[in-house]
CSV table of C-alpha atoms and ligand atoms in Angstrom, one decimal:
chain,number,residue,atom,x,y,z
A,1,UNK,CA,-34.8,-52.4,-57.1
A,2,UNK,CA,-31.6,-52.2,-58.7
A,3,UNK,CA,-29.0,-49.5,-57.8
A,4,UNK,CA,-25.6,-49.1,-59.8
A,5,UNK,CA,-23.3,-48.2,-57.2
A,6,UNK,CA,-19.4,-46.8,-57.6
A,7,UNK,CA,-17.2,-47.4,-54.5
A,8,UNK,CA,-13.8,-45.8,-53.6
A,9,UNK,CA,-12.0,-47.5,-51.0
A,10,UNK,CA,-9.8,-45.0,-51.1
A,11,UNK,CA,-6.2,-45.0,-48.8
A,12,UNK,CA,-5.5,-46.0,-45.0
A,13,UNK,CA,-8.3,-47.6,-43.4
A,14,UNK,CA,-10.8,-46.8,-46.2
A,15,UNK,CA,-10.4,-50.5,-48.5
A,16,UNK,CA,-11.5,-52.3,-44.4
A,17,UNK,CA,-14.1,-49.7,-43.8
A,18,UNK,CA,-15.9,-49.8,-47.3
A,19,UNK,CA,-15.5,-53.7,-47.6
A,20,UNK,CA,-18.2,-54.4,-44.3
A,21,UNK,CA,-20.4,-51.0,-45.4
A,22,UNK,CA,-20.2,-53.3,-49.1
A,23,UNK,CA,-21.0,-56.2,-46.8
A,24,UNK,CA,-24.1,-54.7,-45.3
A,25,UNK,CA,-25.1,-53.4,-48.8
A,26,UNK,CA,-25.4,-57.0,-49.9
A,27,UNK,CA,-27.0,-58.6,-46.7
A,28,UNK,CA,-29.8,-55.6,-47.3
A,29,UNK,CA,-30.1,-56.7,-50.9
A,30,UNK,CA,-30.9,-60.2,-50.1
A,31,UNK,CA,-33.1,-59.8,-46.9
A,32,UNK,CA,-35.6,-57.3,-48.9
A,33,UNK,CA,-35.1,-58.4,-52.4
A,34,UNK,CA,-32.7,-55.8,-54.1
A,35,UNK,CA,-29.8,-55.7,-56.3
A,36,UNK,CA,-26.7,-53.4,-55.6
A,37,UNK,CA,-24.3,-53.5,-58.1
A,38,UNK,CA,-21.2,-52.3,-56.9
A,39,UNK,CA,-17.9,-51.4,-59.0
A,40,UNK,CA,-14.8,-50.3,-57.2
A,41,UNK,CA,-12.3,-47.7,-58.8
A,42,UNK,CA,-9.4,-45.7,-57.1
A,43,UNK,CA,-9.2,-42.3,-56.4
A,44,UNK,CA,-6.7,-40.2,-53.9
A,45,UNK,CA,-2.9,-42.2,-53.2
A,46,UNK,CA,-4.3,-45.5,-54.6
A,47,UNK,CA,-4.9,-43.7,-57.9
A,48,UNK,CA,-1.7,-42.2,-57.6
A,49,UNK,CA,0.0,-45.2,-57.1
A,50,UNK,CA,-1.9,-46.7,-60.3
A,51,UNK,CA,-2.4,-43.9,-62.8
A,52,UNK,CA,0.2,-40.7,-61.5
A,53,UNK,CA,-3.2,-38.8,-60.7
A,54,UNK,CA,-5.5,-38.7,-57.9
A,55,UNK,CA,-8.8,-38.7,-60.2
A,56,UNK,CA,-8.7,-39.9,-63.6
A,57,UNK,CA,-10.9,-38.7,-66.3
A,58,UNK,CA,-12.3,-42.2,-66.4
A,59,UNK,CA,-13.2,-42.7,-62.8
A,60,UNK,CA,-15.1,-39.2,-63.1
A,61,UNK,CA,-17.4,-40.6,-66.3
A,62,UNK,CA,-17.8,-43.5,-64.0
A,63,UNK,CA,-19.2,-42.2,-61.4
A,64,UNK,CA,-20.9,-40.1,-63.5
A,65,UNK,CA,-22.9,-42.8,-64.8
A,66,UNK,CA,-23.6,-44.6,-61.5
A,67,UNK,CA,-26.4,-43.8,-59.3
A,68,UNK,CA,-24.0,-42.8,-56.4
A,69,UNK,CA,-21.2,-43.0,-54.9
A,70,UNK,CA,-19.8,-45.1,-51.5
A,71,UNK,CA,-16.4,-43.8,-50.2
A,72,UNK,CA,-13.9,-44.7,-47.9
A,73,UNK,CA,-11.8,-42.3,-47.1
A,74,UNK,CA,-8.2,-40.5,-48.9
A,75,UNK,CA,-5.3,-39.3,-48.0
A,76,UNK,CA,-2.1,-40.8,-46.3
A,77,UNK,CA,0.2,-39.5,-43.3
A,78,UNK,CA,0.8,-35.9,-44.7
A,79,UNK,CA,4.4,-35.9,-43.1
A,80,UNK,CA,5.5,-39.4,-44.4
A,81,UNK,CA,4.1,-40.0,-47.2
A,82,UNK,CA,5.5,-39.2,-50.5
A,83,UNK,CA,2.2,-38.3,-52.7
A,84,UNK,CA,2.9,-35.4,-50.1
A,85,UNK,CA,6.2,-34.5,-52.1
A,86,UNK,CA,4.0,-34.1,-55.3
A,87,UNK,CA,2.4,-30.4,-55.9
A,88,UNK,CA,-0.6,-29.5,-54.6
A,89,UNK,CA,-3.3,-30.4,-57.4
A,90,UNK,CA,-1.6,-33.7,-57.6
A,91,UNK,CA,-1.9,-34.8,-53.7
A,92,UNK,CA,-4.8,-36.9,-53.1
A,93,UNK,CA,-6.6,-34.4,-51.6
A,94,UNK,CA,-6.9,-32.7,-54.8
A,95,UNK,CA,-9.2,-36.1,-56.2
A,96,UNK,CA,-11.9,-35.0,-53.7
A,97,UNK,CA,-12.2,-31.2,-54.3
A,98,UNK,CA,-12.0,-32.7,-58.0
A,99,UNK,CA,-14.9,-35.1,-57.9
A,100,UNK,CA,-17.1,-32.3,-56.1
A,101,UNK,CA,-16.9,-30.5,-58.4
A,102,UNK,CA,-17.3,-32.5,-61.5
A,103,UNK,CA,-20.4,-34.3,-59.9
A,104,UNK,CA,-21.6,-30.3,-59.1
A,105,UNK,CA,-22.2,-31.5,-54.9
A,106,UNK,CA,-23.5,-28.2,-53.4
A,107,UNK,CA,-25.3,-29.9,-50.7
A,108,UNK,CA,-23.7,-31.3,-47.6
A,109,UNK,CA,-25.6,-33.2,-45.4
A,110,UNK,CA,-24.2,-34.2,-41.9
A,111,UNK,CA,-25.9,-36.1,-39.0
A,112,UNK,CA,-24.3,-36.0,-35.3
A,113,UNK,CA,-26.4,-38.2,-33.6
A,114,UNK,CA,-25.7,-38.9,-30.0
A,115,UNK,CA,-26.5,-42.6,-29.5
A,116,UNK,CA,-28.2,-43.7,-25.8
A,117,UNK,CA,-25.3,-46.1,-25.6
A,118,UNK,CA,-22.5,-44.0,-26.1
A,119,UNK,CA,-23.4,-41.0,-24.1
A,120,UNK,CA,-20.7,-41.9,-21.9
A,121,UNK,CA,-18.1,-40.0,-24.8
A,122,UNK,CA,-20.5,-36.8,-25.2
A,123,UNK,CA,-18.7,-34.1,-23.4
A,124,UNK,CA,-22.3,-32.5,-22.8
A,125,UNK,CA,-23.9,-32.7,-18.8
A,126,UNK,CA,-26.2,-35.9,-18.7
A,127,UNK,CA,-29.0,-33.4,-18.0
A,128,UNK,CA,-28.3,-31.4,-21.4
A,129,UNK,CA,-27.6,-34.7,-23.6
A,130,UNK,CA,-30.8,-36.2,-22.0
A,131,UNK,CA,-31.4,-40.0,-24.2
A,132,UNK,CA,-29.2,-38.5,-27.0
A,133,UNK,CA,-29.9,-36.1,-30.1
A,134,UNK,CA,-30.3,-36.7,-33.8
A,135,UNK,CA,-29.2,-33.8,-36.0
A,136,UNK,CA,-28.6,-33.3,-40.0
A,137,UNK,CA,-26.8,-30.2,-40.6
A,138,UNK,CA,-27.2,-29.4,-44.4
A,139,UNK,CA,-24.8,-27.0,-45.5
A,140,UNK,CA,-24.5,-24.9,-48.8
A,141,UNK,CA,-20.9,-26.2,-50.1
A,142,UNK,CA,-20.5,-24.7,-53.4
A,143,UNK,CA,-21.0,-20.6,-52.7
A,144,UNK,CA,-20.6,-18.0,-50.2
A,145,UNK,CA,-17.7,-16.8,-49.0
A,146,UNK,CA,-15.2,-19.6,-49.8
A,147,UNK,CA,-16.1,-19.5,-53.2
A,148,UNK,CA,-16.1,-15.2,-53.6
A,149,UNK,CA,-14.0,-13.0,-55.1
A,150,UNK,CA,-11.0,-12.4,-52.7
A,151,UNK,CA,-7.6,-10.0,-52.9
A,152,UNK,CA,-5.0,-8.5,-51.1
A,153,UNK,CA,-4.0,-5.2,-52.2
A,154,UNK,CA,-1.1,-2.3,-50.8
A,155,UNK,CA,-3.0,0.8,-50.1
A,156,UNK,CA,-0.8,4.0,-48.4
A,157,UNK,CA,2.0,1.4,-47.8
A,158,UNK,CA,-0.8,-1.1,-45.9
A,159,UNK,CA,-1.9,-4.4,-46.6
A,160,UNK,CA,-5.4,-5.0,-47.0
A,161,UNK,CA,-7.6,-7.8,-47.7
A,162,UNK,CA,-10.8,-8.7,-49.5
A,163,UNK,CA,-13.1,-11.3,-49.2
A,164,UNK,CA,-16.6,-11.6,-50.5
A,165,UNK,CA,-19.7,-13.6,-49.8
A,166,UNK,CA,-21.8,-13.7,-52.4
A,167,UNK,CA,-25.4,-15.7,-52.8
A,168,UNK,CA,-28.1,-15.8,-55.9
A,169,UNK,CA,-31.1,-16.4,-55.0
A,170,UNK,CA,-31.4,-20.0,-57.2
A,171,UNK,CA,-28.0,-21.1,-55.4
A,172,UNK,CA,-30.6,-20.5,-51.8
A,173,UNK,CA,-33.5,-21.8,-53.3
A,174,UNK,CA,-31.7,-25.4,-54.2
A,175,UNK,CA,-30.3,-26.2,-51.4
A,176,UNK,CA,-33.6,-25.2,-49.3
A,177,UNK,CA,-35.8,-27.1,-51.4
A,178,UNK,CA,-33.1,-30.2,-50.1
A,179,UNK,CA,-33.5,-29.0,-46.6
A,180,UNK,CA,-37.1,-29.2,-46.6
A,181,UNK,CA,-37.4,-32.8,-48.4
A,182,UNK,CA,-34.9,-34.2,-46.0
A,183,UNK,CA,-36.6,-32.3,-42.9
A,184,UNK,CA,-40.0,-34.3,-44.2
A,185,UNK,CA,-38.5,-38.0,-44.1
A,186,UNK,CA,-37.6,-36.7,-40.1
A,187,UNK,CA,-39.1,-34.7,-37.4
A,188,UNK,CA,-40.5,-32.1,-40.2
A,189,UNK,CA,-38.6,-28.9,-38.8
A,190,UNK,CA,-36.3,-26.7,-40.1
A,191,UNK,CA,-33.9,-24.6,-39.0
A,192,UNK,CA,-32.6,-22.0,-40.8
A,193,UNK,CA,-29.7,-20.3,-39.7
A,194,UNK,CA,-27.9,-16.9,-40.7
A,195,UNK,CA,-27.1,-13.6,-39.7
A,196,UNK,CA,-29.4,-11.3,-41.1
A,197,UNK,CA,-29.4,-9.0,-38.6
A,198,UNK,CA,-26.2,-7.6,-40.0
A,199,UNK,CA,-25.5,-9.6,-43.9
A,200,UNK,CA,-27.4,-8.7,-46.6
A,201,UNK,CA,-26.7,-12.4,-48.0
A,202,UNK,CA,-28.2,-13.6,-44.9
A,203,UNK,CA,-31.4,-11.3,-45.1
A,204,UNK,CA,-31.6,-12.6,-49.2
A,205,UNK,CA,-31.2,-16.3,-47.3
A,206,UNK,CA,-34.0,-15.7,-45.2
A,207,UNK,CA,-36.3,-14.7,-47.5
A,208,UNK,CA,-35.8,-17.3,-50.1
A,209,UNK,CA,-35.9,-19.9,-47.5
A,210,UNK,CA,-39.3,-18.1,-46.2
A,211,UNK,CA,-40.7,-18.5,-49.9
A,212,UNK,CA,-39.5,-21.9,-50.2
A,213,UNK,CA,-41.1,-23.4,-46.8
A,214,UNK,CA,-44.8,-22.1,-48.2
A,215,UNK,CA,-44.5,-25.0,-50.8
A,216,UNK,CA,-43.6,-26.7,-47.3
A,217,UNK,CA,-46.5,-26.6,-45.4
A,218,UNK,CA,-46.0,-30.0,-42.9
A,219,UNK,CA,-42.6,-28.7,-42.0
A,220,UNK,CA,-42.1,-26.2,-39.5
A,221,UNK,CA,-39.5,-23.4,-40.2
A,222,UNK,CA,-37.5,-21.2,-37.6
A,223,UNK,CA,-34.5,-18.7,-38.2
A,224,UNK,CA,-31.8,-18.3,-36.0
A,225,UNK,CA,-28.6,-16.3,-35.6
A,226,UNK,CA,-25.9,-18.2,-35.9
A,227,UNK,CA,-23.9,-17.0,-32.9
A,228,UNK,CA,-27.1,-18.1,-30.9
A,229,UNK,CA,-27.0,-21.3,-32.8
A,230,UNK,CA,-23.4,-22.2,-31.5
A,231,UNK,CA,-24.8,-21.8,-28.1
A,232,UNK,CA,-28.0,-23.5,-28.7
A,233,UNK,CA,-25.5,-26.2,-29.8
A,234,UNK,CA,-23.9,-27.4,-26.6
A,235,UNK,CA,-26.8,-25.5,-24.3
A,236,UNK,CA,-29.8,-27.9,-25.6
A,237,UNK,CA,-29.4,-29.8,-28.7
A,238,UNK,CA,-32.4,-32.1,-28.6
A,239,UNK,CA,-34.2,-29.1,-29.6
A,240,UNK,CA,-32.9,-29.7,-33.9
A,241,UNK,CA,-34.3,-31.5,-36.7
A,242,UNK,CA,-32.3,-30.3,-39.6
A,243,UNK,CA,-30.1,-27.3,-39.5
A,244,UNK,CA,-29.7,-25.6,-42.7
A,245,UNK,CA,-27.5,-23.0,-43.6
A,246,UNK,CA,-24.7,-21.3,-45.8
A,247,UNK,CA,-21.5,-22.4,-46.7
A,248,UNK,CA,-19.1,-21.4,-43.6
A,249,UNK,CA,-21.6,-21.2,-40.8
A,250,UNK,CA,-22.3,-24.9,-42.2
A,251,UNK,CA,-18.2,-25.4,-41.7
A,252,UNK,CA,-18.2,-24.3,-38.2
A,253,UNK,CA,-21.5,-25.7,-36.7
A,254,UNK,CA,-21.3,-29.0,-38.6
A,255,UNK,CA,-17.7,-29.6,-36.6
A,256,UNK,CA,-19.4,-28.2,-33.2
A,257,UNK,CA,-22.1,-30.7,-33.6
A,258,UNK,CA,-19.8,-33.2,-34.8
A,259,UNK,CA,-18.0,-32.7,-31.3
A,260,UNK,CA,-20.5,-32.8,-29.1
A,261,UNK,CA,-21.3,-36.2,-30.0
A,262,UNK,CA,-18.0,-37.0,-29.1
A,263,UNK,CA,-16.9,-40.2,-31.8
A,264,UNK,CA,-15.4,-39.4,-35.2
A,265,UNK,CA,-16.0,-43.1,-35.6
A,266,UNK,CA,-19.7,-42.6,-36.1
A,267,UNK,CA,-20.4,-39.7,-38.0
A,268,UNK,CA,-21.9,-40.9,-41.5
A,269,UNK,CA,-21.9,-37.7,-44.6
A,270,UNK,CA,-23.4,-37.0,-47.9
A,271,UNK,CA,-23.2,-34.7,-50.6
A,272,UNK,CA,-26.0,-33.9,-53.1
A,273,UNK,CA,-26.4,-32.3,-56.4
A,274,UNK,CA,-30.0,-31.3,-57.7
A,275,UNK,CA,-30.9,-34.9,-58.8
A,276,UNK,CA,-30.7,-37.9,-56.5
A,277,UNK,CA,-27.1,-38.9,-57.2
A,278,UNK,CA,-25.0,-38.3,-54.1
A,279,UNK,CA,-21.6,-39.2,-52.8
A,280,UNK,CA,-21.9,-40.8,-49.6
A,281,UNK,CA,-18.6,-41.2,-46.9
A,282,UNK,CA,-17.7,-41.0,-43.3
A,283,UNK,CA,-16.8,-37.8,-41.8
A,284,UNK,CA,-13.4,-38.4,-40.8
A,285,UNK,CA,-10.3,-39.3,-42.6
A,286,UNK,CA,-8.4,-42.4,-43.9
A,287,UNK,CA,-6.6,-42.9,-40.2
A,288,UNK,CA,-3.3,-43.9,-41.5
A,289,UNK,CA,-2.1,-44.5,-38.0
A,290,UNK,CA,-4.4,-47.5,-37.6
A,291,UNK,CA,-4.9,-48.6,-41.2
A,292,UNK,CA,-4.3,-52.6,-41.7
A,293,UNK,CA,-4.8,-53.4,-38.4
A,294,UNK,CA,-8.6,-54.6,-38.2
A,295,UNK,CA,-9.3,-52.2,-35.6
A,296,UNK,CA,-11.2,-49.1,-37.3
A,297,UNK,CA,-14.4,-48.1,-36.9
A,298,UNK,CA,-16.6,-48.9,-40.0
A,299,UNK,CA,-20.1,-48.0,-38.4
A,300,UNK,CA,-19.5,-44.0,-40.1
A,301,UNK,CA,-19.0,-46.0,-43.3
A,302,UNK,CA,-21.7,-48.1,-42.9
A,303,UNK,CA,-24.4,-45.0,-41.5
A,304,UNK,CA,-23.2,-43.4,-45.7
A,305,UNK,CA,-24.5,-46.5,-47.1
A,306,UNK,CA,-27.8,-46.3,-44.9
A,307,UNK,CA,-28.0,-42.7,-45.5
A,308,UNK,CA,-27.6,-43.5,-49.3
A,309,UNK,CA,-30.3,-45.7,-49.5
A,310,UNK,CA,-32.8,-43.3,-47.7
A,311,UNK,CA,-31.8,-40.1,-49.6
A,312,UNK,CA,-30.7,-41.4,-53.2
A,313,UNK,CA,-33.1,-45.1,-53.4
A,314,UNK,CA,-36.3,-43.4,-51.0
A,315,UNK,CA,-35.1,-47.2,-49.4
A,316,UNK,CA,-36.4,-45.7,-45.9
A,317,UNK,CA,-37.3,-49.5,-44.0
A,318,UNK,CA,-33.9,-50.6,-45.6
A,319,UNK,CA,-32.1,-47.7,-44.0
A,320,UNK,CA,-34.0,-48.1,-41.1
A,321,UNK,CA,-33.2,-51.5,-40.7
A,322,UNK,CA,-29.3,-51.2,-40.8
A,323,UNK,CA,-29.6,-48.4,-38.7
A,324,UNK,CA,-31.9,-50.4,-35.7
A,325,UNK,CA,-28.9,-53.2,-36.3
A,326,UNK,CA,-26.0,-50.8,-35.2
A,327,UNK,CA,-27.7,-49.6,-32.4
A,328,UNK,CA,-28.8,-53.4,-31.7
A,329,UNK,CA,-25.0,-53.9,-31.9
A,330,UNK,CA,-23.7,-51.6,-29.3
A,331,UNK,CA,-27.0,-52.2,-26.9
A,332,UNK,CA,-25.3,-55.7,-26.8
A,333,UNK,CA,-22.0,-54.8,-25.4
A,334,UNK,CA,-19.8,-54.5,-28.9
A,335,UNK,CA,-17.2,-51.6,-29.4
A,336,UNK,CA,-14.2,-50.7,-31.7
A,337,UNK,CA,-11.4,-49.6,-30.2
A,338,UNK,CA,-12.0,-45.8,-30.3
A,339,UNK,CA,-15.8,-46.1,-28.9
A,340,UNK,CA,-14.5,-48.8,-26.3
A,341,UNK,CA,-14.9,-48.1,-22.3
A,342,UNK,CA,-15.0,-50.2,-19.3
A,343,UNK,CA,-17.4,-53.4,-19.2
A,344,UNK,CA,-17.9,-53.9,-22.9
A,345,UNK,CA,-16.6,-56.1,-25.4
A,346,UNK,CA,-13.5,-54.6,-28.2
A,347,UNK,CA,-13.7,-56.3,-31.3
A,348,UNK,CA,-12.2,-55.4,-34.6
A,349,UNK,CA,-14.2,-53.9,-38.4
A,350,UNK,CA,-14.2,-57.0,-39.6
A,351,UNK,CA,-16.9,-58.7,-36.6
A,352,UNK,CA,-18.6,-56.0,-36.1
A,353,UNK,CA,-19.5,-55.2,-39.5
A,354,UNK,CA,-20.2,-59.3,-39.2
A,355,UNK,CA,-22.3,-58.6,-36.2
A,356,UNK,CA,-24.3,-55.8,-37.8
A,357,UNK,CA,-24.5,-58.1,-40.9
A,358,UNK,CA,-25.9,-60.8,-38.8
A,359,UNK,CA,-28.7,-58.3,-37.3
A,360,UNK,CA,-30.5,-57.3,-40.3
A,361,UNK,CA,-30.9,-61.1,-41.3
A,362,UNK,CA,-32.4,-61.9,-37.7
B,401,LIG,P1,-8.4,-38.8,-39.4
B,401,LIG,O1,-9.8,-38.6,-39.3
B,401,LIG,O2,-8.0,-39.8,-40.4
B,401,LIG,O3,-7.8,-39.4,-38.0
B,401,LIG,C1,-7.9,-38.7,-36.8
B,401,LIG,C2,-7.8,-39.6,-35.6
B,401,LIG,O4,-9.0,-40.4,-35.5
B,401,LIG,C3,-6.7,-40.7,-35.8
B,401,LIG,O5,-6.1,-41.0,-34.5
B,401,LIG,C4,-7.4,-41.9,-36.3
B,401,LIG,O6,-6.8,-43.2,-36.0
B,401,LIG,C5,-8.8,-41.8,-35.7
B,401,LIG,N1,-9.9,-42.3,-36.5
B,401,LIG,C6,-10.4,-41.7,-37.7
B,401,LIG,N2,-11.3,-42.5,-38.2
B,401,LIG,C7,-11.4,-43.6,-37.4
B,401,LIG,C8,-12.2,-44.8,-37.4
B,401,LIG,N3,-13.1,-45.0,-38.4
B,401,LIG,N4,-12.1,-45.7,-36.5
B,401,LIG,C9,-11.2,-45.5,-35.5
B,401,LIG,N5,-10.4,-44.4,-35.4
B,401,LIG,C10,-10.5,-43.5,-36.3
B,401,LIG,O7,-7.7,-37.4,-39.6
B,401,LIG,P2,-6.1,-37.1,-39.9
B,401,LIG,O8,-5.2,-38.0,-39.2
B,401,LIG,O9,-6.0,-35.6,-39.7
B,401,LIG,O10,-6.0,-37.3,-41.5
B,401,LIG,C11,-5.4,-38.5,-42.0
B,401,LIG,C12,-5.5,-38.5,-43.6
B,401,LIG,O11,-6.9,-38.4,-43.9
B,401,LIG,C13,-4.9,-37.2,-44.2
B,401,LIG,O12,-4.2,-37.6,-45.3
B,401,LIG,C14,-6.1,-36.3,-44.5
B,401,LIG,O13,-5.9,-35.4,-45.5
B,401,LIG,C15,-7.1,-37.4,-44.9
B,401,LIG,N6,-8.5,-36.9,-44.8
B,401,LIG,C16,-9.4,-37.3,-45.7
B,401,LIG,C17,-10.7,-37.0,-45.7
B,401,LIG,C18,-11.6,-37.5,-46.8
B,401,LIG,O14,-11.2,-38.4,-47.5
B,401,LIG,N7,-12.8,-37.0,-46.9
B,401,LIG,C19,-11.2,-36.2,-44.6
B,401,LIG,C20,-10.3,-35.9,-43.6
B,401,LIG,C21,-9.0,-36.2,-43.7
């Protein structure tokens, strides 16, 4: 297969990060016969630096044209650095909301997966985090209440404010259809949360995600509240597959879930539009306080590239197989600074992204 693929390195640690996940690309491409052709271009401070703008028209038609996306990370220390100086649409945080929106990414996907050999930084019970957990959260990113119609007004001499969450039924019916694809290249459940008992957006939710499952009839659906959710979150989380829900439920739970895993380090993301295009990046940000140093994390990079090849390519044994050589990795002892406790070994991005390298060839 051949896959035309546009990378951002991005700011702080993001050029070390994307060059081993670029690294594992290429090792996949040789041991199972594929071609990944990848073409960097700058977005965020690097494209400040280069072009006065965070995103240039340019980069947009470029990615445009690729089949996805592999990012580092943006962004520099927002108290030092002076893209920080610049107004607010010209910072380089302004590239991302940017390029979501041109691209028209209104499906987030993120996993927090508990690995058996780091349960050690879940801040779960051993008896609640059992071997570990494996859960996508797919949130709606593009509607709801973030995206309503919002005011303050002065009535009687008091301020009052307005927000609104607003759903169609085609913005539900998109990102379920995504929930219930990804749901079937998993354990083929779904659950839906909302909060129906009280939102009409959530009771139009329900029902839309009710008529889409019926095309869905090898995945189980459930609904759940999303206050019960939260708890269900930290009181047994082995019992998820995917979690799909509405823009700022999706917010909340996707960091709660995040935590409870317990290392920023190794939480991959994606973000879909209606095709198979997708921009695929770690979860956290471009670290400036570590950058240059050879001592980030790039496994949450290169979990994006693995996640990019099952959800954009359909490349599931290719994914498979980088995923089986991270875990391989850390079963053998190997940690990066932030995932490191007593009795393993620290090493830097650069040999463990070797290492993981060296495990898909063996
Ligand atoms: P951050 O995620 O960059 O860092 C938080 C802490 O986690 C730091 O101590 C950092 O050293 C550590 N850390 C993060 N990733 C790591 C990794 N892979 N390996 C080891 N340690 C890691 O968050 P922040 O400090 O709040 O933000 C720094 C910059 O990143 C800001 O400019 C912010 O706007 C930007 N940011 C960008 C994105 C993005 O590009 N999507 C997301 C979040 C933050």
């Amino acid at each position: 297969m051949k896959c035309n693929i546009v990378c951002i390195p991005g700011d702080g640690i993001g050029p070390e990060i994307v060059t081993q996940a670029k690294n594992v690309l290429e090792t996949v491409g040789r041991v199972f016969g594929h071609t990944f052709e990848m073409q960097d271009v700058l977005m965020g401070g690097a494209s400040i630096d280069a072009y006065g703008e965070p995103l240039t028209d340019e980069t947009i038609e470029i990615a445009k044209a690729a089949d996805a996306v592999l990012m580092g990370s943006i962004g520099g220390n927002t108290a030092t650095s002076p893209w920080y100086k610049l107004p607010p649409q010209k910072r380089p945080e302004a590239g991302l909301l940017r390029i979501r929106k041109a691209l028209n990414l209104f499906a987030n996907l993120r996993p927090a997966v508990l690995y058996e050999e780091l349960a050690e930084a879940c801040p779960l019970k051993a008896e609640v985090r059992g071997g570990g957990f494996d859960i996508m959260i797919m949130r709606e990113l593009t509607g709801g209440l973030y995206f309503g119609k919002r005011e303050t007004v002065t009535e009687n001499g008091k301020r009052k404010a307005i927000d609104t969450l607003t759903y169609s039924e085609d913005e539900i019916r998109r990102i379920a259809i995504k929930g219930f694809e990804i749901a079937r290249k998993r354990k083929g459940k779904v659950t839906s949360v909302d909060k129906a008992n009280v939102l009409d957006s959530s009771r139009l939710w329900r029902s839309v995600v009710e008529e889409v499952a019926k095309s869905y009839p090898d995945v189980t659906l459930e609904h759940m509240l999303v206050d019960n959710c939260a708890m269900q979150l930290v009181r047994d989380p082995k019992q998820f597959d995917v979690i799909l829900t509405e823009n700022m439920f999706g917010d909340i739970l996707s960091d709660e879930a995040s935590m409870v895993t317990g290392s920023i380090g190794m939480l991959a993301s994606a973000s879909l539009n209606d095709t198979k295009f997708g921009l695929y990046e770690p979860s956290h940000g471009s670290a400036p306080d570590i950058a240059g140093k050879d001592i980030a994390n790039p496994i949450a990079t290169i979990l994006s590239a693995s996640m990019m090849l099952r959800y954009t390519f359909d490349l599931d044994k290719e994914a498979d197989a980088i995923e089986q050589a991270v875990h391989d990795v850390l079963k053998a002892g190997y940690r990066t600074a932030d995932i490191m406790s007593e009795g393993f070994n620290q090493i830097g991005c650069k040999e463990i992204g070797r290492l993981i390298c060296e495990k898909i060839r063996s």
